[in-house]
Coordinates of C-alpha atoms and ligand atoms in Angstrom, one line a residue:
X18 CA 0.0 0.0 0.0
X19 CA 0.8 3.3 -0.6
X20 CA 0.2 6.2 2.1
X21 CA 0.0 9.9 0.4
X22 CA 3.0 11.7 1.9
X23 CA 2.5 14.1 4.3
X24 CA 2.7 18.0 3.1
X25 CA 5.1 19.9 4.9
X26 CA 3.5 21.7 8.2
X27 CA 4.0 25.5 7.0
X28 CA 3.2 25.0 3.2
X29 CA 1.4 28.2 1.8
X30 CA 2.0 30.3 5.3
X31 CA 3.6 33.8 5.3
X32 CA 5.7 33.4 8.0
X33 CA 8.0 36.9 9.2
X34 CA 11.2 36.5 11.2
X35 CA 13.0 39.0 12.7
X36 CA 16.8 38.8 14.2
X37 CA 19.9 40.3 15.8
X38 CA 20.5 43.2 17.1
X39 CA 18.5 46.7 16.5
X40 CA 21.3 49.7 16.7
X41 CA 20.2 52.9 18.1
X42 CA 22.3 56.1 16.4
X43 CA 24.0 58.7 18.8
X44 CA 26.0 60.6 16.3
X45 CA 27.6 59.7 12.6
X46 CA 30.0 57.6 14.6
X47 CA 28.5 56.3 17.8
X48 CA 25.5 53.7 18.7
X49 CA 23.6 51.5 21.3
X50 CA 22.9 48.2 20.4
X51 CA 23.1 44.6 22.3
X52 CA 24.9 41.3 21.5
X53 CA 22.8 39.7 19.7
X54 CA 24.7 37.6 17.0
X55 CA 21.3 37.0 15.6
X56 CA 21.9 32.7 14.7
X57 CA 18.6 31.7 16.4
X58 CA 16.2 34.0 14.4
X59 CA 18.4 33.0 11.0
X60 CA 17.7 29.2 12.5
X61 CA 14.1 30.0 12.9
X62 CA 13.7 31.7 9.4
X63 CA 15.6 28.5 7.9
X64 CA 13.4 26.1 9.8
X65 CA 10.2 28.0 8.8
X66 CA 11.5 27.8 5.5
X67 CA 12.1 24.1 5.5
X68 CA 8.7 23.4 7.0
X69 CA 7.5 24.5 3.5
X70 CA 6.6 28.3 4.9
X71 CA 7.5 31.4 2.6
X72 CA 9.9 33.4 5.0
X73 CA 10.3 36.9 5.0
X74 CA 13.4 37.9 7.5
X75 CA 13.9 41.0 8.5
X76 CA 17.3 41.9 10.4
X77 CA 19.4 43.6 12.2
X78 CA 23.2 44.7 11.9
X79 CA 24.4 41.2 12.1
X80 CA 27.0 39.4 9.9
X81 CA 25.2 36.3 8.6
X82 CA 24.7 35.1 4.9
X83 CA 20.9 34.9 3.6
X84 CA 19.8 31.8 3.8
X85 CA 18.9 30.7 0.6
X86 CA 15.4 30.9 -0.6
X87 CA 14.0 33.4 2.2
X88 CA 13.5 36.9 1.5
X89 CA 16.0 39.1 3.6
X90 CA 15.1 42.7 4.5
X91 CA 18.0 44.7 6.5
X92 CA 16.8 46.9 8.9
X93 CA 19.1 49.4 11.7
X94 CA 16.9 50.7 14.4
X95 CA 13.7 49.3 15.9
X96 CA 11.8 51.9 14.6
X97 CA 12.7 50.7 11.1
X98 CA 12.6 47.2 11.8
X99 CA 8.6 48.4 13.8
X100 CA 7.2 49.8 10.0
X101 CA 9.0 46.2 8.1
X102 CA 7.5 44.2 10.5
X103 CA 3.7 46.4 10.0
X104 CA 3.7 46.5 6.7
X105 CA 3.7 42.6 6.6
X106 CA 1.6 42.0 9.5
X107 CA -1.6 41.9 7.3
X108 CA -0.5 39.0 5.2
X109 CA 1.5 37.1 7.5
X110 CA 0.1 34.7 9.4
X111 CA 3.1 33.9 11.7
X112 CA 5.2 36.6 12.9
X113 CA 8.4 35.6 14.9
X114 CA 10.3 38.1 16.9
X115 CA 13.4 36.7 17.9
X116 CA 15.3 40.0 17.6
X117 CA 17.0 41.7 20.7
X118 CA 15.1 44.9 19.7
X119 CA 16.9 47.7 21.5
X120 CA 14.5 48.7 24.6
X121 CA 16.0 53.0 24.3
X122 CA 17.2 55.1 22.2
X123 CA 18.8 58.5 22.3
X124 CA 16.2 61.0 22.4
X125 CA 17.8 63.1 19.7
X126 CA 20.5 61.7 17.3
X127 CA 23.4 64.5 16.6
X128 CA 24.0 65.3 12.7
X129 CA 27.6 65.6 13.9
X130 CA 29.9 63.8 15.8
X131 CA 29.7 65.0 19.5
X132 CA 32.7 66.4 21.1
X133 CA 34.0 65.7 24.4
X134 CA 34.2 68.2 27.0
X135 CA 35.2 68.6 30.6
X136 CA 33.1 67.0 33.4
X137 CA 30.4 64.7 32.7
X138 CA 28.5 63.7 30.1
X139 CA 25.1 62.0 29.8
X140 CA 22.7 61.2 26.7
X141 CA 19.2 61.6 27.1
X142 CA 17.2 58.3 26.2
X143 CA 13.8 57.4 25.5
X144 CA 11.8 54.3 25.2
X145 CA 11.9 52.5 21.5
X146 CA 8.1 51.0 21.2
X147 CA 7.5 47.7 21.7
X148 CA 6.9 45.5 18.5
X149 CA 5.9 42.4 19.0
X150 CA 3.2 44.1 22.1
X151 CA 2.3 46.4 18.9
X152 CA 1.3 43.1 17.2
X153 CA -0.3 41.9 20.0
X154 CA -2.5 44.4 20.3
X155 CA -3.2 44.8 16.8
X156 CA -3.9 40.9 15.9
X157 CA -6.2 39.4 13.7
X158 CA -5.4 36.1 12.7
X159 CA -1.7 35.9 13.1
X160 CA -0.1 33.3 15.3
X161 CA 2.4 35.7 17.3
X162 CA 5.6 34.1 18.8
X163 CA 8.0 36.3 21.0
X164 CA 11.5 35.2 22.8
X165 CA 12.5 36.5 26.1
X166 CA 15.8 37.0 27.1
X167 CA 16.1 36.8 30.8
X168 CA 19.2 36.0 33.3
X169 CA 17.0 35.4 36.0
X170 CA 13.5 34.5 37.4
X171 CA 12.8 33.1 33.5
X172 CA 9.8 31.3 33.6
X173 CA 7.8 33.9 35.7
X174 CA 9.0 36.7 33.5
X175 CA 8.0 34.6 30.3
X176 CA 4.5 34.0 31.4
X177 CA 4.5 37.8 32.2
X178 CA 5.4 38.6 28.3
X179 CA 3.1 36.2 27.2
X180 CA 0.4 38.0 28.9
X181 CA 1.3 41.8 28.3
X182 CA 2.7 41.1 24.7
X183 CA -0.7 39.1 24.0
X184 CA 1.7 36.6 22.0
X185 CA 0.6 33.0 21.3
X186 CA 3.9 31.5 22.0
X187 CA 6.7 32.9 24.2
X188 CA 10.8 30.8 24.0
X189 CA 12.3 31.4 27.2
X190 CA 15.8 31.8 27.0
X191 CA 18.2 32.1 30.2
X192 CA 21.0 33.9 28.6
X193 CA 23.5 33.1 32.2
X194 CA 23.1 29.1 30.7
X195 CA 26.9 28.5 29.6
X196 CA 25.1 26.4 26.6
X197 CA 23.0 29.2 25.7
X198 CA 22.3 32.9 24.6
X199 CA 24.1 35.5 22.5
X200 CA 26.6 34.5 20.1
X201 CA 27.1 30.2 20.7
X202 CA 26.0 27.9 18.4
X203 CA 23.5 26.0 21.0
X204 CA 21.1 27.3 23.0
X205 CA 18.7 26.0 26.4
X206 CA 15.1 27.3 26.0
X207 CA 11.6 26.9 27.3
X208 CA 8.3 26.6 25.3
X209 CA 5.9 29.4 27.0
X210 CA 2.5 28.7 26.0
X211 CA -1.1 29.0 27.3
X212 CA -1.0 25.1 27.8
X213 CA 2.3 24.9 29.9
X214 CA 5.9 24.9 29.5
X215 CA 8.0 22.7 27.5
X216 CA 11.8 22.8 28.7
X217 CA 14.1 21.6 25.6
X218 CA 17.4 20.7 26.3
X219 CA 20.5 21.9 25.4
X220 CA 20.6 21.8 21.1
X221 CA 22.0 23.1 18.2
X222 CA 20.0 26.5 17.5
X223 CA 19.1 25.2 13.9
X224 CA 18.0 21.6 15.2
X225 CA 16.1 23.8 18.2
X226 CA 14.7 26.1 15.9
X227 CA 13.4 22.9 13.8
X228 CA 11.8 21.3 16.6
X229 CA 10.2 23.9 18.1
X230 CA 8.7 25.1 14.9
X231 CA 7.8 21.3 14.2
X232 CA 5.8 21.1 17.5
X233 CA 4.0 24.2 17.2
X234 CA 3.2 23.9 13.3
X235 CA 1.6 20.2 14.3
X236 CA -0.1 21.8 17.4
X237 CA -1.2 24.9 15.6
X238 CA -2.2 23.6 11.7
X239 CA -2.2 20.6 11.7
X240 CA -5.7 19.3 12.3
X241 CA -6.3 16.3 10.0
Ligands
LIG303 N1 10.4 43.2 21.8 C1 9.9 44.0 20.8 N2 10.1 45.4 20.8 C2 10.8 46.0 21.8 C3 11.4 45.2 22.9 C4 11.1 43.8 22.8 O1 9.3 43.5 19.8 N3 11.0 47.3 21.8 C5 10.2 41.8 21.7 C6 11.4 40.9 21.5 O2 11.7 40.8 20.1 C7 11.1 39.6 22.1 C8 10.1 40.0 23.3 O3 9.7 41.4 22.9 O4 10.4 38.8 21.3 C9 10.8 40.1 24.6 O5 11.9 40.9 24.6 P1 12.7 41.1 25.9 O6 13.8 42.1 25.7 O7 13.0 39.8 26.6 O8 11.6 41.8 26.8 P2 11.1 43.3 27.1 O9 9.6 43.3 27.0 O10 11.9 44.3 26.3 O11 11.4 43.5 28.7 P3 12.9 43.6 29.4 O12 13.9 43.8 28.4 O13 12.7 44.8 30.3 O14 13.0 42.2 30.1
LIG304 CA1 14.2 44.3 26.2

């Protein structure tokens, strides 16, 4: 006998990935921005991609290659990355933020560099806005999935963005785990969901990103 082969999980879905870092501008030569190396929301764009989705990723400053076959948008600062991500949220229906979005940013950028003077110096900041809690807000259809960088307390402040961001999905990540966080290869996560918590153990970011796109496609679409 012969058994029709399954179709992949994602075919058809618009799925949006964003990664790395967002850089905030000071002056021509100065920035703030974060250590994200941006390999897990590349392995979460590849995995979406090899589930059968068609992946839109839109990143940061980071130095990665495309991956093949996914449409790569470069973005600096989270306001640019905020109006990539909105002008796709209509027709997407996953949106993945695994991007260290900057949380400030200077409140005016200088045309020119800034000199230094005597005494002190400080640089007045202000709050970026919060994308993926812009999403939340603003959701239709989409199937939102966040990542939350914590060093401490993890699982209580991952249920706390699952509520406030109103996202679907929440990956846990404690970036202190010597096997996980900015820049390695592997990471250690937990699944934050309205149904529980799924701890993974420590992986490969591309064979992580893979099964937990695998397990929430299946939980999420697949419903034959
Ligand atoms: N996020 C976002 N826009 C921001 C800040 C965060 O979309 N301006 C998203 C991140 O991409 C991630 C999730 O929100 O998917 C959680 O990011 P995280 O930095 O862990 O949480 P914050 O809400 O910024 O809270 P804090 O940094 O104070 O822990
Ligand atoms: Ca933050």
């Amino acid at each position: 006998y012969f058994t029709e082969a399954k179709p992949l999980p994602l075919k058809g879905k618009r799925v949006v990935v964003t990664a790395g870092p967002t850089l905030e501008r000071i002056d021509p030569v100065r920035y703030i921005s974060n250590f994200s190396s941006g390999k897990m929301g590349f392995a979460m764009a590849e995995a979406a991609r090899d589930l059968g989705a068609d992946v839109t990723l839109v990143a940061g400053p980071v130095a990665l290659d495309t991956p093949a076959r996914i449409q790569r948008i470069d973005v600096e600062s989270a306001a640019d990355m905020l109006e990539a991500v909105l002008s796709r949220y209509d027709e997407a229906d996953i949106v993945i933020k695994s991007a260290a979005v900057a949380d400030y940013r200077p409140k005016h950028a200088a045309d020119q560099k800034m000199k230094k003077q005597e005494g002190d110096a400080a640089i007045e900041l202000e709050r970026t806005t919060d994308i993926l809690k812009t999403l939340g807000a603003q959701k239709t259809h989409q199937l939102l999935i966040g990542f939350a960088a914590e060093t401490n307390d993890a699982l209580t402040y991952g249920r706390g963005k699952l509520e406030s961001k109103n996202a679907d999905y929440i990956i846990v990540n404690d970036v202190t785990n010597p096997d996980g966080g900015f820049g390695n290869d592997t990471n250690v996560v937990t699944l934050v969901s309205r149904d529980g918590e799924m701890p993974y153990p420590a992986m490969d970011k591309r064979m992580l990103a893979h099964q937990l796109l695998t397990y929430i496609s299946e939980k999420e679409f697949d419903h034959s």
